[in-house]
PDB file of C-alpha atoms in Angstrom:
ATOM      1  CA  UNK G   1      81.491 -34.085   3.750  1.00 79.00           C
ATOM      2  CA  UNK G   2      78.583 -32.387   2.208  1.00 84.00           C
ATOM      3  CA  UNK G   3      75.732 -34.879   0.835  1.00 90.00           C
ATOM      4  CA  UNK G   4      72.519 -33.618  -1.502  1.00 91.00           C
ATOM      5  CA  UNK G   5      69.522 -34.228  -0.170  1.00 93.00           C
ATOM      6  CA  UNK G   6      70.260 -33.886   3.798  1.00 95.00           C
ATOM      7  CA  UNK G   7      68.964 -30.720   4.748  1.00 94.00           C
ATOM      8  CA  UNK G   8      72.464 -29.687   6.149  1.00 95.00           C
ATOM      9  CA  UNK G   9      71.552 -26.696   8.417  1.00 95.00           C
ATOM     10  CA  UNK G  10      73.598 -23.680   8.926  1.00 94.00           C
ATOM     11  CA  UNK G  11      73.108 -20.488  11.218  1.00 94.00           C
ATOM     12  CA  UNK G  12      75.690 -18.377  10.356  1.00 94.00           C
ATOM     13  CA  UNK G  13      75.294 -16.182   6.801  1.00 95.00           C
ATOM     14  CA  UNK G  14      78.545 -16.982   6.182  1.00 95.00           C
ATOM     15  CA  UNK G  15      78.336 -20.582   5.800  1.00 95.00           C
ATOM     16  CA  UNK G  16      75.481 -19.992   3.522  1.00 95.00           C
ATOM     17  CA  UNK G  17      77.547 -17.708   1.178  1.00 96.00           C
ATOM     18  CA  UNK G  18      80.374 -20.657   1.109  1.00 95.00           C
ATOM     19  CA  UNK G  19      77.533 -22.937   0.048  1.00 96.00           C
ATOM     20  CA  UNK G  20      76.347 -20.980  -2.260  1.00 96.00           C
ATOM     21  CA  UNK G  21      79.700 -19.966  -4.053  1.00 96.00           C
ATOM     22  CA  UNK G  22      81.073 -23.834  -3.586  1.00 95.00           C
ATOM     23  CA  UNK G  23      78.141 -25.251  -6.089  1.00 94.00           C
ATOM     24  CA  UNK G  24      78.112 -22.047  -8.533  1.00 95.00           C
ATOM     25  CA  UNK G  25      81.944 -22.967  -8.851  1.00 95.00           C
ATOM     26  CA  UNK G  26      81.197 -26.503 -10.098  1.00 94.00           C
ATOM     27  CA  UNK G  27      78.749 -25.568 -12.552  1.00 94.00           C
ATOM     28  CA  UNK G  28      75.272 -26.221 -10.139  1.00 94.00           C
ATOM     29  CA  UNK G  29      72.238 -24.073 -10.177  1.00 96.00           C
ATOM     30  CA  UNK G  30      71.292 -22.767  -6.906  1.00 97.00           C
ATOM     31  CA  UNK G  31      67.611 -22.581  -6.581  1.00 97.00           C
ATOM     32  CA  UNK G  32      65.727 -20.692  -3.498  1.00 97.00           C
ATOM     33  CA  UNK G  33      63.031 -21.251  -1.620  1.00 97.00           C
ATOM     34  CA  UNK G  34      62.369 -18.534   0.847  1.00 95.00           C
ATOM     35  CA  UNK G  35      60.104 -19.588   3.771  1.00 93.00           C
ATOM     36  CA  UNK G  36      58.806 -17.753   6.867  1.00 88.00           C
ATOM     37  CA  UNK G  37      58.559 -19.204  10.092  1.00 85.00           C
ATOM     38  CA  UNK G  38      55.973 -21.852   9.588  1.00 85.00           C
ATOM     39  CA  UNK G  39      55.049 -24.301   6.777  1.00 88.00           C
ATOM     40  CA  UNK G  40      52.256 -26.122   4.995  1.00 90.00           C
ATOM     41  CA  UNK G  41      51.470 -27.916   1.681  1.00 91.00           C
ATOM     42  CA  UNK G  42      51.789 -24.545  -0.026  1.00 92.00           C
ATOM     43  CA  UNK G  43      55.357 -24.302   0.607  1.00 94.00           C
ATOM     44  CA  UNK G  44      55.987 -28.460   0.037  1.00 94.00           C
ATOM     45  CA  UNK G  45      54.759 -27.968  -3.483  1.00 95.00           C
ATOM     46  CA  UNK G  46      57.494 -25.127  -3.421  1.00 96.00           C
ATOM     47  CA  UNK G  47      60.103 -27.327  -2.679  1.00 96.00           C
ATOM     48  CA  UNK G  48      59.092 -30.039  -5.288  1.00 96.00           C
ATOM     49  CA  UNK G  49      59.078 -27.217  -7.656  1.00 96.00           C
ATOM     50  CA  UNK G  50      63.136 -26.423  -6.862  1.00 96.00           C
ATOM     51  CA  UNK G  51      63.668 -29.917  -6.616  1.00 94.00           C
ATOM     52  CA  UNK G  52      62.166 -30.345 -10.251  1.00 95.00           C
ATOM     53  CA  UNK G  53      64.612 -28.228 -11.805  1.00 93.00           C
ATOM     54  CA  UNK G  54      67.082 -30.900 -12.049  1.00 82.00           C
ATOM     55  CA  UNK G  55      70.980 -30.631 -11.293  1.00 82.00           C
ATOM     56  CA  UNK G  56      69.914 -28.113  -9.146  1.00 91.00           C
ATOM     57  CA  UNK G  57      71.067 -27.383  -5.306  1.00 93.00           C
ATOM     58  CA  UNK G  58      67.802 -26.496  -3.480  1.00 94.00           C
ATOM     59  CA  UNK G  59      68.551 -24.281  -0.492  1.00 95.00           C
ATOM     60  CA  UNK G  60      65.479 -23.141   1.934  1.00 93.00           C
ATOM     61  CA  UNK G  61      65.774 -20.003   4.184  1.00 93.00           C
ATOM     62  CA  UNK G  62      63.627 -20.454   7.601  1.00 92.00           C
ATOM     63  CA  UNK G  63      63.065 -18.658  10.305  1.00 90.00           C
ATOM     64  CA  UNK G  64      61.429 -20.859  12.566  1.00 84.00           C
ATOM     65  CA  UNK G  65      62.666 -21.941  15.924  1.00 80.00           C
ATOM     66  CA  UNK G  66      62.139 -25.624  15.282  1.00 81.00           C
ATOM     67  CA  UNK G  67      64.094 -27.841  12.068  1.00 80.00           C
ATOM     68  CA  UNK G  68      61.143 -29.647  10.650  1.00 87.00           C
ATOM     69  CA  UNK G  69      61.873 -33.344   9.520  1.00 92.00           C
ATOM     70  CA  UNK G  70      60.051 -32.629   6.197  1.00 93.00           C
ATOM     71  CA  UNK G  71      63.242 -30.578   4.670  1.00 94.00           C
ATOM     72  CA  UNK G  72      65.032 -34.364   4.445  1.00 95.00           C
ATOM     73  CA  UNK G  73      62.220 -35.961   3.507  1.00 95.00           C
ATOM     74  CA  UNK G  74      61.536 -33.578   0.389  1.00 95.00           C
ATOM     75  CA  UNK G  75      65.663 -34.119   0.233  1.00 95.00           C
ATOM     76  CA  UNK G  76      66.137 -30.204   0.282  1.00 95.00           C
ATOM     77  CA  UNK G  77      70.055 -29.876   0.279  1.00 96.00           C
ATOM     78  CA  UNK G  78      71.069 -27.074   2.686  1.00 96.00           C
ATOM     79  CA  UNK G  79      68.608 -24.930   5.546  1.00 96.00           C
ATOM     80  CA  UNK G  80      69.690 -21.704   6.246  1.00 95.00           C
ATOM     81  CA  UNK G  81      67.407 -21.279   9.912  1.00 94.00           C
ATOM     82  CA  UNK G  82      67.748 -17.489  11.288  1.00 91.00           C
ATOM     83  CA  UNK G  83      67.210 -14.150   9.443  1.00 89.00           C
ATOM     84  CA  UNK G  84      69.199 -12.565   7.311  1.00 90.00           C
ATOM     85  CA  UNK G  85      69.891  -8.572   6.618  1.00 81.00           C
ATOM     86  CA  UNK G  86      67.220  -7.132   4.260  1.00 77.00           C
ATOM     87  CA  UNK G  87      67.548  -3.178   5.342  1.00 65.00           C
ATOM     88  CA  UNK G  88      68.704  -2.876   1.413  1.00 53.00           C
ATOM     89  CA  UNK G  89      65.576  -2.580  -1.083  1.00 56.00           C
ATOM     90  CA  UNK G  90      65.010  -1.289  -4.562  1.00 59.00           C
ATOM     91  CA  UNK G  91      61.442   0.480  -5.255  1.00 63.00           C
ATOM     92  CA  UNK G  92      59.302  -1.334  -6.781  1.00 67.00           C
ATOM     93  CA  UNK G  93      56.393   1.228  -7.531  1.00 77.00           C
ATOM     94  CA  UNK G  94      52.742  -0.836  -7.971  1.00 81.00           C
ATOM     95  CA  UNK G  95      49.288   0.463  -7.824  1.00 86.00           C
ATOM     96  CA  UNK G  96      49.055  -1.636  -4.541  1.00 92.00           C
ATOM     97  CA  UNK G  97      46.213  -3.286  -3.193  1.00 96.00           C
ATOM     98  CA  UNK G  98      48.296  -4.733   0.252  1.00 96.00           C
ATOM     99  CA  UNK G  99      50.004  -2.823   2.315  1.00 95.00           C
ATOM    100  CA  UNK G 100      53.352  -1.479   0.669  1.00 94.00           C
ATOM    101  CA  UNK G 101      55.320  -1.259   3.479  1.00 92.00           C
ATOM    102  CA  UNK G 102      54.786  -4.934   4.025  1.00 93.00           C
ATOM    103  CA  UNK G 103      55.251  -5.825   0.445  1.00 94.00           C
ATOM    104  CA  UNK G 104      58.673  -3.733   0.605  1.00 93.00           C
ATOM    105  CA  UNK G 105      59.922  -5.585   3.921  1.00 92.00           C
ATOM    106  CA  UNK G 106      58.911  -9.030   1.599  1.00 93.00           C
ATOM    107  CA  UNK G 107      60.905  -8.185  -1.304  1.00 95.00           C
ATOM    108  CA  UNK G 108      64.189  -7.081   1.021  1.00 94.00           C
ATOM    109  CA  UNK G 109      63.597 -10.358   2.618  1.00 94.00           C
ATOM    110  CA  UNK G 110      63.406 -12.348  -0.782  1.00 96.00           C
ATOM    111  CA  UNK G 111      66.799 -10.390  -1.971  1.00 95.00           C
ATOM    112  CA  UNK G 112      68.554 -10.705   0.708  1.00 94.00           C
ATOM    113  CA  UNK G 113      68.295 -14.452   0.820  1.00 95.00           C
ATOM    114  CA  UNK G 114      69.182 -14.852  -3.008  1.00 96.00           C
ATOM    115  CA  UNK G 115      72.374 -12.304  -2.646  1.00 95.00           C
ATOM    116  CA  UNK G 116      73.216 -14.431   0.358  1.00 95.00           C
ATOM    117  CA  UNK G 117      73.479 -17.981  -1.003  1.00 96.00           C
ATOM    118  CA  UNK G 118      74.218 -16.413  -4.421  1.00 96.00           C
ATOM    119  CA  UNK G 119      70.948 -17.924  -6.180  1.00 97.00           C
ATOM    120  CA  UNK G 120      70.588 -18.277  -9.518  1.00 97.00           C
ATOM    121  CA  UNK G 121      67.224 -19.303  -9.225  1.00 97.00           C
ATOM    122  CA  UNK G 122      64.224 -18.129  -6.897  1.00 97.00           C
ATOM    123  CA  UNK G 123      60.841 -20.413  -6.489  1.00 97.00           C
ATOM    124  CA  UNK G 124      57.565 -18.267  -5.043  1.00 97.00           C
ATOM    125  CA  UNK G 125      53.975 -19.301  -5.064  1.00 96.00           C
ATOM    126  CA  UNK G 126      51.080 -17.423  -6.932  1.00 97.00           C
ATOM    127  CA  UNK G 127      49.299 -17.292  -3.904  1.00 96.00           C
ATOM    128  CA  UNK G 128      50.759 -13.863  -2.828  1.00 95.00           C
ATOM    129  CA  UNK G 129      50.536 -12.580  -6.550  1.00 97.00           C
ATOM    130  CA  UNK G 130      51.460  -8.679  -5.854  1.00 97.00           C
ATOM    131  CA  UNK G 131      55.008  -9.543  -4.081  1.00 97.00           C
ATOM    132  CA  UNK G 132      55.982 -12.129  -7.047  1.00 97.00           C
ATOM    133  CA  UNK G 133      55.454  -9.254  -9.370  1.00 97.00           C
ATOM    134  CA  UNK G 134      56.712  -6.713  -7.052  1.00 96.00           C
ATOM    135  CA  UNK G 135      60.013  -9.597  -6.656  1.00 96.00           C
ATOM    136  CA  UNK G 136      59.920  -9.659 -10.391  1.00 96.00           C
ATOM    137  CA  UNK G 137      60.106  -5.649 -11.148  1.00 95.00           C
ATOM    138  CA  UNK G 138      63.499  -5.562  -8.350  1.00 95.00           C
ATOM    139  CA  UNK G 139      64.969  -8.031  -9.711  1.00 95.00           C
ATOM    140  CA  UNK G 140      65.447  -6.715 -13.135  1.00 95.00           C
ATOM    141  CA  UNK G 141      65.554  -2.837 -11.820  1.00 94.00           C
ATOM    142  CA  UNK G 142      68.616  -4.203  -9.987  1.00 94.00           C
ATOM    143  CA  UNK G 143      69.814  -6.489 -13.252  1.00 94.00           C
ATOM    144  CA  UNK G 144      70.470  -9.706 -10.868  1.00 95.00           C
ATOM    145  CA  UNK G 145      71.023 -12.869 -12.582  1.00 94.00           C
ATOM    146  CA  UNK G 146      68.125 -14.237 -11.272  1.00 96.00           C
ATOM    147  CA  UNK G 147      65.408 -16.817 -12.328  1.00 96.00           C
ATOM    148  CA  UNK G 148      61.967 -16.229 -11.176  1.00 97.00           C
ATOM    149  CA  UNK G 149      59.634 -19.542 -10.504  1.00 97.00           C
ATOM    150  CA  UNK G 150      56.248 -19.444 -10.003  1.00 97.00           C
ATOM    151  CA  UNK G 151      53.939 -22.162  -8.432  1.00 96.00           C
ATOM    152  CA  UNK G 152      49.757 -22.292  -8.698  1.00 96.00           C
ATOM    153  CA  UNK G 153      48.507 -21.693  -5.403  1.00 96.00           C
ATOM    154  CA  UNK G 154      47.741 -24.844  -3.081  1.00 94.00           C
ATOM    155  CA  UNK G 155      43.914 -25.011  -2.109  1.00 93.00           C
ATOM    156  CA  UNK G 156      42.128 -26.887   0.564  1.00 90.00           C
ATOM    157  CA  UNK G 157      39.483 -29.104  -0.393  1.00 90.00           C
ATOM    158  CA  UNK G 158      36.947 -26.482  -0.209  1.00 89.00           C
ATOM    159  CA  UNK G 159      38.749 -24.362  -2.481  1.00 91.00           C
ATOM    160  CA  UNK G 160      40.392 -21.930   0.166  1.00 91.00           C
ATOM    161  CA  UNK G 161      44.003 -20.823  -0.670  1.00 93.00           C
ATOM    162  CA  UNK G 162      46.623 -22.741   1.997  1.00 90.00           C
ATOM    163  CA  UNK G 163      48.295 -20.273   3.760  1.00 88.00           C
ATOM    164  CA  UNK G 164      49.150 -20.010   7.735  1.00 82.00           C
ATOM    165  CA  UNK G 165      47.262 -16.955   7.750  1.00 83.00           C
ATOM    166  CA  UNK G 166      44.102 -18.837   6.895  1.00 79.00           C
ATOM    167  CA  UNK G 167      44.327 -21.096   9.672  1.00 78.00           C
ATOM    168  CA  UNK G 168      43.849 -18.305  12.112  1.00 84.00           C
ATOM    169  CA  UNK G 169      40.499 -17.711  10.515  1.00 89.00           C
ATOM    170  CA  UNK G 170      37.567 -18.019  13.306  1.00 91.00           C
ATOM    171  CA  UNK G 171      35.364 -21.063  13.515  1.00 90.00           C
ATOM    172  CA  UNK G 172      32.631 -18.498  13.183  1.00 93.00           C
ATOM    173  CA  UNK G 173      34.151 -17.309  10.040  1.00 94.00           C
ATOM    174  CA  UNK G 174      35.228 -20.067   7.989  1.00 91.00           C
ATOM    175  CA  UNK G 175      32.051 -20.251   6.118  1.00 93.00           C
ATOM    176  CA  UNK G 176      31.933 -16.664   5.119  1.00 94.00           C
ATOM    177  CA  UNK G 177      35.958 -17.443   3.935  1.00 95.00           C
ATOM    178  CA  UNK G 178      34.843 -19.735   1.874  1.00 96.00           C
ATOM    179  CA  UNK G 179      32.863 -16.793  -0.855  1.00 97.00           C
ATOM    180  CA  UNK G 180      35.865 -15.354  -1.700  1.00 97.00           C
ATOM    181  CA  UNK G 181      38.027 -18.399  -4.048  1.00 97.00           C
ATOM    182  CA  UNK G 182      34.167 -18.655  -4.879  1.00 97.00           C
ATOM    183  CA  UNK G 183      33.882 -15.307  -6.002  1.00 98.00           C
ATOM    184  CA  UNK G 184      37.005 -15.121  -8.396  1.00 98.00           C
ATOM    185  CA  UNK G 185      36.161 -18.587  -9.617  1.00 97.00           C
ATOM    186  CA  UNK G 186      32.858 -17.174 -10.626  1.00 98.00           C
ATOM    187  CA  UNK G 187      34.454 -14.018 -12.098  1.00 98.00           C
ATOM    188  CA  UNK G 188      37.128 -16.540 -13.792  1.00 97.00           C
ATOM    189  CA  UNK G 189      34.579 -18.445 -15.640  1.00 96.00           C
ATOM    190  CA  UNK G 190      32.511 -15.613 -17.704  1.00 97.00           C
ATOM    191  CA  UNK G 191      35.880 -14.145 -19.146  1.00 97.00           C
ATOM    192  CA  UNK G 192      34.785 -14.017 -22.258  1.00 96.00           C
ATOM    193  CA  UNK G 193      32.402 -11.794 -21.691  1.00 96.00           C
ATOM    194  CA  UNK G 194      35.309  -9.037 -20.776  1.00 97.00           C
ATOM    195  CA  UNK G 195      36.296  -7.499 -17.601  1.00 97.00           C
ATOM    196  CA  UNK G 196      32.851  -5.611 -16.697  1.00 98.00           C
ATOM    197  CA  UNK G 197      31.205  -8.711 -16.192  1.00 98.00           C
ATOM    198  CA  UNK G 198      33.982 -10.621 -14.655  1.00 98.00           C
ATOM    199  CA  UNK G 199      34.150  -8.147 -11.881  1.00 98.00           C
ATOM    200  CA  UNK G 200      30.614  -8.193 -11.700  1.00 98.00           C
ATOM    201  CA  UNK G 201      30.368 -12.014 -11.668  1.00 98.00           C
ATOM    202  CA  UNK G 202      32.899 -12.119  -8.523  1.00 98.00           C
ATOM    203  CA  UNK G 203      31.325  -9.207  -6.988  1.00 98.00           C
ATOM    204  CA  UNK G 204      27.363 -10.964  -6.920  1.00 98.00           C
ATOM    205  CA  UNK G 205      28.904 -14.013  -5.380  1.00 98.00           C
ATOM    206  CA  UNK G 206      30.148 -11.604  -2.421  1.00 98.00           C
ATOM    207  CA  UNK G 207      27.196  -9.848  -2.258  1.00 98.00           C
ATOM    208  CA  UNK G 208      25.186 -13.225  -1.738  1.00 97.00           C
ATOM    209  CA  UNK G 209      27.362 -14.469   1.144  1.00 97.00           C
ATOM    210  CA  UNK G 210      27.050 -10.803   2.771  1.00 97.00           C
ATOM    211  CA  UNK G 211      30.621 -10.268   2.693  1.00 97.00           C
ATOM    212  CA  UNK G 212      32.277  -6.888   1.702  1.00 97.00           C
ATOM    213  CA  UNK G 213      35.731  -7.058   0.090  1.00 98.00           C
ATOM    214  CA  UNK G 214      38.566  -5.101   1.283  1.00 98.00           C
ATOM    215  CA  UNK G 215      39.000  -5.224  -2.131  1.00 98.00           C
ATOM    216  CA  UNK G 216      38.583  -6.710  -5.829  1.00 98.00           C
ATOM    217  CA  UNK G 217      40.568  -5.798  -8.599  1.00 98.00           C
ATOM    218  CA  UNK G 218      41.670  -7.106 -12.188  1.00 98.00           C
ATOM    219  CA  UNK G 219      44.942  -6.137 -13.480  1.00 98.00           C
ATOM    220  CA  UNK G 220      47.480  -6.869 -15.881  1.00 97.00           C
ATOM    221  CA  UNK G 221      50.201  -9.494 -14.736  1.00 96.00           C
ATOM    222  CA  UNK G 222      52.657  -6.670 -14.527  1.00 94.00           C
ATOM    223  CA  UNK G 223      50.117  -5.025 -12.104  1.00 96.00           C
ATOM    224  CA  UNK G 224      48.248  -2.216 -14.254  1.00 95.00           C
ATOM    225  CA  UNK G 225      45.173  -1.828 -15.890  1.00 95.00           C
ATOM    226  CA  UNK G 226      43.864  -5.343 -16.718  1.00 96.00           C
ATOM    227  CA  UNK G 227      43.887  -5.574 -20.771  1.00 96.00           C
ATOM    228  CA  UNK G 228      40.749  -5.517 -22.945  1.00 95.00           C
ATOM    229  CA  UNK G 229      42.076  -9.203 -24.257  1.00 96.00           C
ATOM    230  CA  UNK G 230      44.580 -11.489 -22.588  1.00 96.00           C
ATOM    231  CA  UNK G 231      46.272 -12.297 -19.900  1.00 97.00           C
ATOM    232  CA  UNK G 232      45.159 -11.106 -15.973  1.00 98.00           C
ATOM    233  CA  UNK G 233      44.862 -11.706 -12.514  1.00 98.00           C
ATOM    234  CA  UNK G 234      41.837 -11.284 -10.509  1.00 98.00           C
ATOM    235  CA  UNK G 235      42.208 -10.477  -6.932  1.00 98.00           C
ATOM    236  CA  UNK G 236      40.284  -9.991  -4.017  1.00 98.00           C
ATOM    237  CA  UNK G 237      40.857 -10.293  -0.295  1.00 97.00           C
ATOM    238  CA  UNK G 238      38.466  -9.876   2.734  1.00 97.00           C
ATOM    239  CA  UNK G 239      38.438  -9.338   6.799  1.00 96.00           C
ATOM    240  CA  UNK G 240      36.900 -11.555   8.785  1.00 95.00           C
ATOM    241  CA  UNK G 241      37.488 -12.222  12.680  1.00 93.00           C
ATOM    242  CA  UNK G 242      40.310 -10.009  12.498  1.00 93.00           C
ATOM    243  CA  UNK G 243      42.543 -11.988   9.916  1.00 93.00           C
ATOM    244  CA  UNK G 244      42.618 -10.112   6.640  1.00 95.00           C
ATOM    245  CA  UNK G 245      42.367 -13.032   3.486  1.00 95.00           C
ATOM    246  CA  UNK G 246      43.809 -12.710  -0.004  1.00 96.00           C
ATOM    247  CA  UNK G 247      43.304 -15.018  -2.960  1.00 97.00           C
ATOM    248  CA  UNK G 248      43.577 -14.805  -6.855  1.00 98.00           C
ATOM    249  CA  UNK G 249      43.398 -16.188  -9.854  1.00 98.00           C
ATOM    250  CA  UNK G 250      44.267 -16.282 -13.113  1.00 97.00           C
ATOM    251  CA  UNK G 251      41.498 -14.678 -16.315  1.00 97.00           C
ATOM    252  CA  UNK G 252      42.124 -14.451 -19.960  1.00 97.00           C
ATOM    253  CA  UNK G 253      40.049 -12.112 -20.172  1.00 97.00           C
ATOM    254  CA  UNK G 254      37.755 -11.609 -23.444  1.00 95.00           C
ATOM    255  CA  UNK G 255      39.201 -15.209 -24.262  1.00 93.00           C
ATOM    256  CA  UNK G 256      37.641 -17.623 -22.282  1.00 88.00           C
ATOM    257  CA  UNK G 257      39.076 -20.635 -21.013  1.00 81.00           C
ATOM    258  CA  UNK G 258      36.652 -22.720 -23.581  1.00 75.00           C
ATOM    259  CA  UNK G 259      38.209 -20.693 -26.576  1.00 68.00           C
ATOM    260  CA  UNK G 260      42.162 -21.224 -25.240  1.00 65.00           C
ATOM    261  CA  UNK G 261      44.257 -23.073 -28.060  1.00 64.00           C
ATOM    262  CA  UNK G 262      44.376 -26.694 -27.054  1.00 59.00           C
TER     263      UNK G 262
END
């Protein structure tokens, strides 16, 4: 008998489709977290995020080899642990800053998990801003009843964006990491002063630390040209020690975040 809040793994697809179908029948929202194959605080705050959504059934997909205790203890309902088809995928045409083919495979992967437990709801972090949009854009070219979620990015103490690609940064490197959620903070905080100079702000800290960008951008949050007021993401990522780094952050750009309506 099924109980919430067990992290009942399955293996088989299948299983997770009868999940899926079983709690849509009675009425329950079906919210998805879509992991790779490792995890850290990042993808916790992911799961509290589902779990948030009250009434909801919170299913991860994971394709690690191991069944981590923490998917009881954040009482995640069902694991689906193994990979799942994702050869179908809409185009999602961005001015891209990452690599597209990789940002295609991610949104396959992301669909493929919500047509296979038959979300109704999807939860992503901010942290890998150009796939939520990207997510986003296939979602409604492809008219899926689908709820997007989005969740602030999870920094270290010193301000560097969790992810398990971070990790892999070089001893020798970690200090040079370190300019680049410096640099968009920077940017961030002269917003008022319009995109020129928020660029410019992010691009001085770089300079000072001796590290060259792969690259630094604002755009809109749908990805184009960032606006002249409102809204927009600043984004940057760097290569260090053979690990390429992204970050972000969010701008209201000829606003300010001292003149934002309390």
């Amino acid at each position: 008998m099924f109980e919430p809040g067990t992290a009942v793994e399955v293996t088989d697809p299948a299983s997770l489709a009868t999940y899926g179908r079983a709690f849509r029948k009675v009425g329950k929202s079906v919210v998805l977290v879509p992991l790779g194959a490792g995890l850290h605080a990042g993808h916790i705050q992911l799961i509290r995020a589902a779990r948030s959504l009250l009434g909801s059934v919170v299913m991860v997909t994971y394709t690690g080899e191991d069944s981590p205790e923490v998917f009881a203890r954040e009482q995640v309902d069902v694991v689906y642990r193994g990979r799942l088809d994702a050869d179908a995928c809409v185009s999602t045409p961005l001015h891209h800053l990452e690599d597209p083919t990789a940002i295609a495979r991610g949104v396959a992967r992301i669909l493929a998990a919500a047509h296979a437990c038959h979300a109704t709801d999807v939860v992503l972090g901010e942290k890998d801003f150009e796939l939520l949009v990207a997510v986003q854009r296939a979602v409604s070219a492809l008219r899926m009843e689908v709820r997007l979620h989005s969740v602030p990015t999870v920094r270290t103490a010193d301000g560097v964006a969790m992810s398990l690609r971070n990790a892999d940064v070089p001893e020798q490197y970690r200090e040079p990491a370190l300019a680049l959620p410096a640099a968009l903070t920077a940017g961030a905080h002269v917003a008022e002063r319009g995109a020129t100079a928020v660029l410019e702000a992010a691009r001085s800290v770089l300079d000072a630390a001796g590290v060259e960008p792969a690259y630094l951008e604002l755009r809109s949050l749908s990805f184009g040209p960032a606006p002249e007021e409102g809204d927009a993401r600043l984004l940057g990522a760097v290569d260090l020690g053979g690990v390429h780094l992204t970050d972000n952050v969010g701008v209201p750009v000829g606003i300010g975040f001292t003149n934002l309506p309390v």
